[in-house]
PDB file of C-alpha atoms in Angstrom:
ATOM      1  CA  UNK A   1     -26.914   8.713 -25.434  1.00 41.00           C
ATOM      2  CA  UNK A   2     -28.541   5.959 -23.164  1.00 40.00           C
ATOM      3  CA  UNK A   3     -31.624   3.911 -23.953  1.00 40.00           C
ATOM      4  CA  UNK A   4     -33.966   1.912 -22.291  1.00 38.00           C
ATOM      5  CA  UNK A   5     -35.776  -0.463 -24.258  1.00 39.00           C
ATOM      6  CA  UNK A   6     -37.656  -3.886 -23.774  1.00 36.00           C
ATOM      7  CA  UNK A   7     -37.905  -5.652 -27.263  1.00 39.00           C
ATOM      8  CA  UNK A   8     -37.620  -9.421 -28.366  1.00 38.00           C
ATOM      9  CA  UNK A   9     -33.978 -10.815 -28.350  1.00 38.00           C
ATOM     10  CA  UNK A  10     -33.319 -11.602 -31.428  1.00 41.00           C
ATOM     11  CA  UNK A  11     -29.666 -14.175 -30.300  1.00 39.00           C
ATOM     12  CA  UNK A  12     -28.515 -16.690 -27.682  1.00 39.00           C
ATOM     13  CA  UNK A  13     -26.724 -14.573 -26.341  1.00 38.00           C
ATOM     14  CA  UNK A  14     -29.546 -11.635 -25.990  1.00 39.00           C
ATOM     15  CA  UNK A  15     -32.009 -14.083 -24.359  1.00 39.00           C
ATOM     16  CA  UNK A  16     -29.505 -14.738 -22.045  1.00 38.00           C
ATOM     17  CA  UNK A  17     -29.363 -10.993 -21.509  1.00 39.00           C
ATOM     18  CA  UNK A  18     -33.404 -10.550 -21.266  1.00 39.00           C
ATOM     19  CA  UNK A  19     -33.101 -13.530 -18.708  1.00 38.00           C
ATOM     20  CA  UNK A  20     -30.733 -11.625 -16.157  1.00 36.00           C
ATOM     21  CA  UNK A  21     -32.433  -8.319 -17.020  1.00 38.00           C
ATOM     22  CA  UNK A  22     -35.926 -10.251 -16.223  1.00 39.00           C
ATOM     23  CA  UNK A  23     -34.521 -12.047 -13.325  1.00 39.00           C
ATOM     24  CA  UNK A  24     -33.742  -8.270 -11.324  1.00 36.00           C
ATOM     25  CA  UNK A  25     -37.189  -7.350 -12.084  1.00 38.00           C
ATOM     26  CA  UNK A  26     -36.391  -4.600 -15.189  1.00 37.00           C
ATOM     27  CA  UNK A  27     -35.733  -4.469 -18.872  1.00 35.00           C
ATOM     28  CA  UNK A  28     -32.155  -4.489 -20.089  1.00 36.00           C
ATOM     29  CA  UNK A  29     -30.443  -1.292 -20.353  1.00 34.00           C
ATOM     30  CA  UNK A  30     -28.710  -0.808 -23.740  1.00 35.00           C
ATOM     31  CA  UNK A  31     -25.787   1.474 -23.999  1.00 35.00           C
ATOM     32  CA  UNK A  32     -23.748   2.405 -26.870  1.00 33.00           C
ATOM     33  CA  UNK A  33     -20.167   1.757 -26.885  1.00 35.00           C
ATOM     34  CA  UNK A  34     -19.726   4.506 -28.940  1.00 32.00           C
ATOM     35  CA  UNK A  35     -21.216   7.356 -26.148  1.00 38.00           C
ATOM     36  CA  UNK A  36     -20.429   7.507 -22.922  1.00 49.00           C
ATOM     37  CA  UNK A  37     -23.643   8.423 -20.092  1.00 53.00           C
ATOM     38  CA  UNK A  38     -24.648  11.608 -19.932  1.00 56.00           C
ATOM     39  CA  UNK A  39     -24.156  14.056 -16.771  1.00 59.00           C
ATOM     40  CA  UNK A  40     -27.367  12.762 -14.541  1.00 63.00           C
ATOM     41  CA  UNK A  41     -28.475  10.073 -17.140  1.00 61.00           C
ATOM     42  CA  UNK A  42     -28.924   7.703 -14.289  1.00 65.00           C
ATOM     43  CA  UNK A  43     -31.114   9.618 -12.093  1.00 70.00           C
ATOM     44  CA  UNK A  44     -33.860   8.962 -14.220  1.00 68.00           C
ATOM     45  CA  UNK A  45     -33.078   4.827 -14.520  1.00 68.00           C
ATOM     46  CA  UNK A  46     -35.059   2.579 -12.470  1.00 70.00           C
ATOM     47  CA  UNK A  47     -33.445   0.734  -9.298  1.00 72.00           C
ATOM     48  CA  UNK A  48     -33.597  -2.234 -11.899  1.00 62.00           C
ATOM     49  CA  UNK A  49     -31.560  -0.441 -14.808  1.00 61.00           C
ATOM     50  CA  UNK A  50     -28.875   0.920 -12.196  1.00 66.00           C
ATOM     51  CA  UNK A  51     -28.410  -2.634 -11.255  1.00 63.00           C
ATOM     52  CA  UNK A  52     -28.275  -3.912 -14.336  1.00 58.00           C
ATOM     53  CA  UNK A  53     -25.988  -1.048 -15.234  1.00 61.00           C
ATOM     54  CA  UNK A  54     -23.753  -1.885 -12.515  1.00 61.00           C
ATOM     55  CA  UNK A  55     -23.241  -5.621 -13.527  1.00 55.00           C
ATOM     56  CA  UNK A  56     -23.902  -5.449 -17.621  1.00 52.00           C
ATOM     57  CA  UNK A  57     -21.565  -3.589 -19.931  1.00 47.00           C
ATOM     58  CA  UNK A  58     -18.103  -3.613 -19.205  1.00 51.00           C
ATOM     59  CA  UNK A  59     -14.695  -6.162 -19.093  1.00 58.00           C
ATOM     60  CA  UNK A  60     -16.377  -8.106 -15.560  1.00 62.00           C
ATOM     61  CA  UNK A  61     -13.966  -7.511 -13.644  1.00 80.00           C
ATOM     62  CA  UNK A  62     -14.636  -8.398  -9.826  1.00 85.00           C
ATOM     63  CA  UNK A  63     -17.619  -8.288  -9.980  1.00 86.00           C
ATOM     64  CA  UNK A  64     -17.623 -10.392 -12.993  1.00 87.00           C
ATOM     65  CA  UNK A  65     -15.182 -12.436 -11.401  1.00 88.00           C
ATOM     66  CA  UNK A  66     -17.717 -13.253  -8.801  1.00 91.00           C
ATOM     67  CA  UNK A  67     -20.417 -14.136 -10.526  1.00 90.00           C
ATOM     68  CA  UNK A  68     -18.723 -16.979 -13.024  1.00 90.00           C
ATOM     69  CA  UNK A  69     -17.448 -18.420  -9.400  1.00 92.00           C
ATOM     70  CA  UNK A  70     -21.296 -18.486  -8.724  1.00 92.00           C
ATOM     71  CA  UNK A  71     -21.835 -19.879 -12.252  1.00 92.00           C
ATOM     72  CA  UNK A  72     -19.032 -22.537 -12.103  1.00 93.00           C
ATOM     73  CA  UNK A  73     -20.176 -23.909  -8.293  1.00 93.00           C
ATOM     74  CA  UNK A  74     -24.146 -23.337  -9.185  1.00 94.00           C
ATOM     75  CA  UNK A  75     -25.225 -21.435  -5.969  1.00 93.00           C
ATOM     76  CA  UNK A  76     -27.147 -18.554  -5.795  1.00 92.00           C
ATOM     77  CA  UNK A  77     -25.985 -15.707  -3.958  1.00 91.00           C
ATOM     78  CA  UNK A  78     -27.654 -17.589  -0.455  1.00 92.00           C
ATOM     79  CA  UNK A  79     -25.508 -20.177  -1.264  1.00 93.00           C
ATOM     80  CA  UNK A  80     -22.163 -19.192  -1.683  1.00 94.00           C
ATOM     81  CA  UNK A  81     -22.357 -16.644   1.244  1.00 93.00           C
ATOM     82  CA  UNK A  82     -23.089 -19.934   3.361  1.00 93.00           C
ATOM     83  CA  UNK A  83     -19.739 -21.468   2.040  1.00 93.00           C
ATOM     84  CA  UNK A  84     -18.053 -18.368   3.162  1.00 92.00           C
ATOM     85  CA  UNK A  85     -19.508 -17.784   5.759  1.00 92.00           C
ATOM     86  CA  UNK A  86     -21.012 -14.218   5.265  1.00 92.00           C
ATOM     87  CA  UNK A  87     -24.658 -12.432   4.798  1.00 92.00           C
ATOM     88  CA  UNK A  88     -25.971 -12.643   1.224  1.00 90.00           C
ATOM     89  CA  UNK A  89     -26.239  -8.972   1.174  1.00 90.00           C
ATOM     90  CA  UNK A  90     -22.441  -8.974   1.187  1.00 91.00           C
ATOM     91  CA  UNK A  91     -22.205 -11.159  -1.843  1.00 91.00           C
ATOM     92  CA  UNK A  92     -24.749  -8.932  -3.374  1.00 88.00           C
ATOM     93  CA  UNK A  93     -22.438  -5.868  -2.582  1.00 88.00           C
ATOM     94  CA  UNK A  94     -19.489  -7.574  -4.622  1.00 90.00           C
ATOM     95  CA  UNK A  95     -21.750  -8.172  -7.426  1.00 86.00           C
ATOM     96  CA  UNK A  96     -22.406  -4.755  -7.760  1.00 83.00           C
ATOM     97  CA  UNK A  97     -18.986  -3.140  -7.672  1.00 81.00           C
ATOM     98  CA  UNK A  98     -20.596  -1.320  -4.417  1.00 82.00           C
ATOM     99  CA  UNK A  99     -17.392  -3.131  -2.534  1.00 86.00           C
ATOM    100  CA  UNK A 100     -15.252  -6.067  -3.031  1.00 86.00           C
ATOM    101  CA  UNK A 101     -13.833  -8.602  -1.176  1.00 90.00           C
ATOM    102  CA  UNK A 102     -10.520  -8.749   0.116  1.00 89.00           C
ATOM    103  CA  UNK A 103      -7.393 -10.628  -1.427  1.00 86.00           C
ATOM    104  CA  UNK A 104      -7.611 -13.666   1.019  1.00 89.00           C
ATOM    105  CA  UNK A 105     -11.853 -14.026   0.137  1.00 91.00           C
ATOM    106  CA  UNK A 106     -10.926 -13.508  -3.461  1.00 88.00           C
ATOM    107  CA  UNK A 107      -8.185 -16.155  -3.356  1.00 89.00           C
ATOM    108  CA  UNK A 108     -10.595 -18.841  -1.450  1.00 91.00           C
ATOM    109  CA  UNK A 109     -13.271 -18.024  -3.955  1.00 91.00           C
ATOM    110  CA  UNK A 110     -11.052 -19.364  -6.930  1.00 90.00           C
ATOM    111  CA  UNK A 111      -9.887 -21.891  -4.872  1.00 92.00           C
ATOM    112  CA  UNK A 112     -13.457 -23.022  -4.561  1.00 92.00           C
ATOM    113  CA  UNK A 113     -14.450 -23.019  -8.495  1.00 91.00           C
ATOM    114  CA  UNK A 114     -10.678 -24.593  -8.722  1.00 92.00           C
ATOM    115  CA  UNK A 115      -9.596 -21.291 -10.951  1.00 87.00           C
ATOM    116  CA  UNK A 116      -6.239 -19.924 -11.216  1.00 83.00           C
ATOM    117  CA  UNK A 117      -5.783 -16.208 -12.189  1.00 79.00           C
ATOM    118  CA  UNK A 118      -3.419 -15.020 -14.170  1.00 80.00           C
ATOM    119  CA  UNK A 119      -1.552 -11.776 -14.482  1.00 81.00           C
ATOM    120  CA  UNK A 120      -0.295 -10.536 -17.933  1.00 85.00           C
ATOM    121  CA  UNK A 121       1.241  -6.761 -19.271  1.00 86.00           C
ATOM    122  CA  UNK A 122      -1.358  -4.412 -20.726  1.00 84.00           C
ATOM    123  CA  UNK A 123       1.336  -3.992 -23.675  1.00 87.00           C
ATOM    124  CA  UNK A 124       3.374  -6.666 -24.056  1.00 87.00           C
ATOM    125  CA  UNK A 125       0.779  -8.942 -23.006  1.00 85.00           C
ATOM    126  CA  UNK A 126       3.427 -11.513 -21.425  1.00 86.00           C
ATOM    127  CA  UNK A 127       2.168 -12.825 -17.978  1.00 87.00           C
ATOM    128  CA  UNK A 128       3.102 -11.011 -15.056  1.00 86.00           C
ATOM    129  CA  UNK A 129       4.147 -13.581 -11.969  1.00 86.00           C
ATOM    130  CA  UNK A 130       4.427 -12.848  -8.324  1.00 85.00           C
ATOM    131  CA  UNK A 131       7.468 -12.326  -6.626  1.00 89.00           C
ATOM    132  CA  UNK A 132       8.682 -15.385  -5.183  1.00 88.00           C
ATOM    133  CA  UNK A 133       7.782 -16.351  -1.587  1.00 89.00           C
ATOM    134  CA  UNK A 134      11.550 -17.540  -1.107  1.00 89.00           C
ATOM    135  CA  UNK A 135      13.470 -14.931  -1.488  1.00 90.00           C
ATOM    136  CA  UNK A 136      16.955 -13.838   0.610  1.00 91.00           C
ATOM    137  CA  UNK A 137      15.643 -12.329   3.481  1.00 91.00           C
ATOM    138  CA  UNK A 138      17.784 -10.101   6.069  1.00 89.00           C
ATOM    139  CA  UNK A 139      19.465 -11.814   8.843  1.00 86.00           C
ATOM    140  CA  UNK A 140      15.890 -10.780  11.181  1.00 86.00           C
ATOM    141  CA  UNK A 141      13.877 -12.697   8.594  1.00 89.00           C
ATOM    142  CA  UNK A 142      12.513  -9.437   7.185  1.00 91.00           C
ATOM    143  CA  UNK A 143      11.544  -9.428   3.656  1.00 91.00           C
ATOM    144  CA  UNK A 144      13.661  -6.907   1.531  1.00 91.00           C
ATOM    145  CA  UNK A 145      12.094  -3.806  -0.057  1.00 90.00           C
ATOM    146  CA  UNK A 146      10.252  -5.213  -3.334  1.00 90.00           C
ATOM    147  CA  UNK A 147      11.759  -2.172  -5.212  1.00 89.00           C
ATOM    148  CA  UNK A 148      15.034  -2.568  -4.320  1.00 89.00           C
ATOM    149  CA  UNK A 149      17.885  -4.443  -5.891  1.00 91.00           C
ATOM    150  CA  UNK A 150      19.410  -7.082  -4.291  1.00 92.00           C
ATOM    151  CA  UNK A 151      23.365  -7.822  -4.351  1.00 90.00           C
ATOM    152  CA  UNK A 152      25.467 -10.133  -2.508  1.00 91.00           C
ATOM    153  CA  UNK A 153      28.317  -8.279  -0.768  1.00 90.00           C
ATOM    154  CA  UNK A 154      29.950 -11.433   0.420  1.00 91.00           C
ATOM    155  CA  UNK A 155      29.822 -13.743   4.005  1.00 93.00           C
ATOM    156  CA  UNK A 156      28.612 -12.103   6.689  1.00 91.00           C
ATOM    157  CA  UNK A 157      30.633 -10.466   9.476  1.00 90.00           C
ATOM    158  CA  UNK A 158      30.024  -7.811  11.743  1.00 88.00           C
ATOM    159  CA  UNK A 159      29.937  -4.712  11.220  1.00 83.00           C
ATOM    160  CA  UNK A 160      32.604  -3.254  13.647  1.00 82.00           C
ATOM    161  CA  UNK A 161      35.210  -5.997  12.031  1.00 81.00           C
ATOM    162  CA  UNK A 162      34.005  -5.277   8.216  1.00 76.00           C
ATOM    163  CA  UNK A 163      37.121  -2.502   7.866  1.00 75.00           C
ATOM    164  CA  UNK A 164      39.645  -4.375   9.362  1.00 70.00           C
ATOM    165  CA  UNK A 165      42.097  -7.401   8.659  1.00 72.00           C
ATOM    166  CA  UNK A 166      42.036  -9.399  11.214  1.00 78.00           C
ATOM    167  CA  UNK A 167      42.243 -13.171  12.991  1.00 84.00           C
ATOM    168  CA  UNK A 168      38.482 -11.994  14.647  1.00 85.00           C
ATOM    169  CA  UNK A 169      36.880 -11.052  10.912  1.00 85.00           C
ATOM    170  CA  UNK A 170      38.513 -14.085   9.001  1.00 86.00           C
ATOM    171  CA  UNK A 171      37.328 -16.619  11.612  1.00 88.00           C
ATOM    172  CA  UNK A 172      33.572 -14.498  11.550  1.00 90.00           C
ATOM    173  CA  UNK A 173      34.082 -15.086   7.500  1.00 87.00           C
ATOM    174  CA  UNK A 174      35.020 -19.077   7.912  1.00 90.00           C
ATOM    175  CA  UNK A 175      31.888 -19.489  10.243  1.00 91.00           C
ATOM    176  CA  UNK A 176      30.300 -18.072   7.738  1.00 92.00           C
ATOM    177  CA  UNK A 177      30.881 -19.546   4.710  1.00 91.00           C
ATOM    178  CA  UNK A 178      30.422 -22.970   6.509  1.00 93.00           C
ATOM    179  CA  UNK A 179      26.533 -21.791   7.635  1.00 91.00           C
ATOM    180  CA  UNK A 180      26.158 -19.839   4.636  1.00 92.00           C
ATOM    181  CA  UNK A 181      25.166 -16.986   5.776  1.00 93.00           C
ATOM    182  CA  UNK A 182      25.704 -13.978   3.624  1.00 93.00           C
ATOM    183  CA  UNK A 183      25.540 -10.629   3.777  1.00 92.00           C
ATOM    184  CA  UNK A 184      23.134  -8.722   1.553  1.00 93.00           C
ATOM    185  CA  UNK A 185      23.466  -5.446   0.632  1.00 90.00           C
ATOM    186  CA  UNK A 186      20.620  -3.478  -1.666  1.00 88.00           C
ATOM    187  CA  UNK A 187      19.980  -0.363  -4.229  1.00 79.00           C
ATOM    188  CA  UNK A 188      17.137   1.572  -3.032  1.00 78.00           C
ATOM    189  CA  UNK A 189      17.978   4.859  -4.692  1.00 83.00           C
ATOM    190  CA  UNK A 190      16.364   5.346  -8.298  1.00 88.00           C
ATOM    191  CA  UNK A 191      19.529   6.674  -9.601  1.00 90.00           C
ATOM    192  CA  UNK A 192      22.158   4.123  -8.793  1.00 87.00           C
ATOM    193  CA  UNK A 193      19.560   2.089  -9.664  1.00 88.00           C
ATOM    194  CA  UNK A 194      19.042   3.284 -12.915  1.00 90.00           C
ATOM    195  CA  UNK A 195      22.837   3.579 -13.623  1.00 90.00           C
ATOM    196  CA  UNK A 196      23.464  -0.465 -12.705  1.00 88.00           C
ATOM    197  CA  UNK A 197      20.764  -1.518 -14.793  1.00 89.00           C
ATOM    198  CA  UNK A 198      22.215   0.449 -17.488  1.00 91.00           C
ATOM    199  CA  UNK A 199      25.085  -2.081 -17.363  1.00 90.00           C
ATOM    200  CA  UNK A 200      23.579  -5.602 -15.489  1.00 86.00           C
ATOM    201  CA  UNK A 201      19.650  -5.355 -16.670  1.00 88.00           C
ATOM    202  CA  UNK A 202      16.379  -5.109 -15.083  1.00 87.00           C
ATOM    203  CA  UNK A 203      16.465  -8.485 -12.292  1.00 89.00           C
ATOM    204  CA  UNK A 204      12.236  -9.187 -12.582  1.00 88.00           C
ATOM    205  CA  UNK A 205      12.726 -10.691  -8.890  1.00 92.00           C
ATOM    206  CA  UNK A 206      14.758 -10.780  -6.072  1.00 93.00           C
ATOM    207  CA  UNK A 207      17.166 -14.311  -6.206  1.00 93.00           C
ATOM    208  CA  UNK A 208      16.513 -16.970  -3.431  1.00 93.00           C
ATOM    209  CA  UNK A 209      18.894 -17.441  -0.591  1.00 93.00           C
ATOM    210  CA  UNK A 210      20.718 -20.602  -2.291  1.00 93.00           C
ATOM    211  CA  UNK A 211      21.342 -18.586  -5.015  1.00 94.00           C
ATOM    212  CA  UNK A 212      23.059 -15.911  -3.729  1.00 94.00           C
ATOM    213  CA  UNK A 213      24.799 -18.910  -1.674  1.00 94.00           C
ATOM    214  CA  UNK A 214      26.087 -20.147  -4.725  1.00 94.00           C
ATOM    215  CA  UNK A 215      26.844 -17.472  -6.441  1.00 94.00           C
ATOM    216  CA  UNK A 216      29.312 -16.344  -3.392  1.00 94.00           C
ATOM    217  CA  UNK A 217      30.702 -19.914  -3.778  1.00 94.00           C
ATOM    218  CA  UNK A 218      31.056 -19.525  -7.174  1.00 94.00           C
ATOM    219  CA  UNK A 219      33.207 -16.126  -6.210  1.00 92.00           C
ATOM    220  CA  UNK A 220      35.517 -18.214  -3.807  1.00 92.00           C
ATOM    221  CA  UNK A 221      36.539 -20.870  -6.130  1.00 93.00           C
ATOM    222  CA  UNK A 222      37.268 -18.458  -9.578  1.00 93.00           C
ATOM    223  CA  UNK A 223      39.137 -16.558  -6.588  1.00 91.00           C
ATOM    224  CA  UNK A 224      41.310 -19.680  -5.132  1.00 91.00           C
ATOM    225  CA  UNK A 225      41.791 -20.297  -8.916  1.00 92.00           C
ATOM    226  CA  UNK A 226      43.449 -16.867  -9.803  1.00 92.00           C
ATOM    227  CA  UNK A 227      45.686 -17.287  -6.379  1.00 90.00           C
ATOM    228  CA  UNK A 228      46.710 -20.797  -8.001  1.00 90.00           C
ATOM    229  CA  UNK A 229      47.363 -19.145 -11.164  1.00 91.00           C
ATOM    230  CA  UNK A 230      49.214 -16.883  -9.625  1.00 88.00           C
ATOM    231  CA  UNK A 231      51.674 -18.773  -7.325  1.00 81.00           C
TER     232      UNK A 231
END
């Protein structure tokens, strides 16, 4: 069950809570962790106790998130709408969880309080990174599905001399090597995909260009070895 009350705070850190309930022109809104609000309950709050509401209680989030920038720069809502450039009514929107600002606003606004945010797993808790901004791309410079599994199928050719043997593909397979330029090939399907990382693992990114460069290096000499072995 929800209660409104206005009473004497009795901590630090429920002055501090009187102070922001004061500053939006209501009394704080208590709410027990151990209920959750009633069908309607908040038709009968104030304008003051749904805003509260709105920014009190819970983990912060972005609208948290917005509000410690605010704390760590010391503007007021005026204030950092002027540094980025938009209406105070919009920073008051964020605040609210009423909407929220895109990724590149988000990413200038901890730029600005010079805060880095981190990702980590629910379970595990181990911090989640984002896939690297150099990985292999296609030969059009296209980014490869983020799903997919990446594997190097050797130096690029073309495709019309891939199933043949002869003086066109090896001299397409010497130029090449030389520019290292390889050919890419990737799993999209969930059951091949499932099957190979039976056997090779879970890769947590796709591998850069160099390093599917060297590992097709890597190929050619334990290759030129075995021929030497061989003869």
């Amino acid at each position: 069950m929800t209660t409104t009350e206005t009473h004497r705070p009795d901590s630090t850190a429920e002055r501090e809570d009187e102070a922001i309930g004061n500053e939006y022109g209501g009394p704080r809104v208590v709410v027990s962790e151990r209920h959750h609000l009633e069908p309607g309950e908040t038709e009968r709050w104030t304008d003051a106790e749904r805003l509260w509401w709105s920014l009190g209680p819970f983990a912060g989030e972005i609208p948290g998130l917005v509000r410690r920038v605010r704390r760590i720069l010391d503007v007021s809502q005026r204030g950092l709408a002027k540094l980025l450039g938009v209406s105070q009514s919009v920073v008051a929107r964020w605040e609210t969880g009423r909407t929220s600002p895109r990724a590149i606003v988000l990413h200038r606004l901890l730029d600005m309080a010079n805060v880095k945010i981190g990702l980590t797993d629910k379970d595990s808790g181990e911090v989640v990174e984002p896939m690297r901004d150099d990985g292999a791309r296609n030969r059009a410079g296209s980014r490869f599905p983020a799903h997919a599994d990446l594997k190097a199928k050797g130096w690029w050719i073309p495709r019309h001399l891939r199933t043949w043997t002869t003086n066109d593909a090896y001299r397409w397979h010497k130029r090449s090597r030389l520019a290292e330029q390889p050919s890419i090939g990737y799993r999209a399907s969930r059951h091949w995909k499932r099957l190979e990382r039976e056997v090779w693992g879970t890769p947590i990114d796709h591998p850069a260009h160099h390093q599917v460069v060297a590992e097709l290096h890597a190929r050619d000499e334990q290759r030129m070895e075995r021929r030497r072995q061989a003869a």
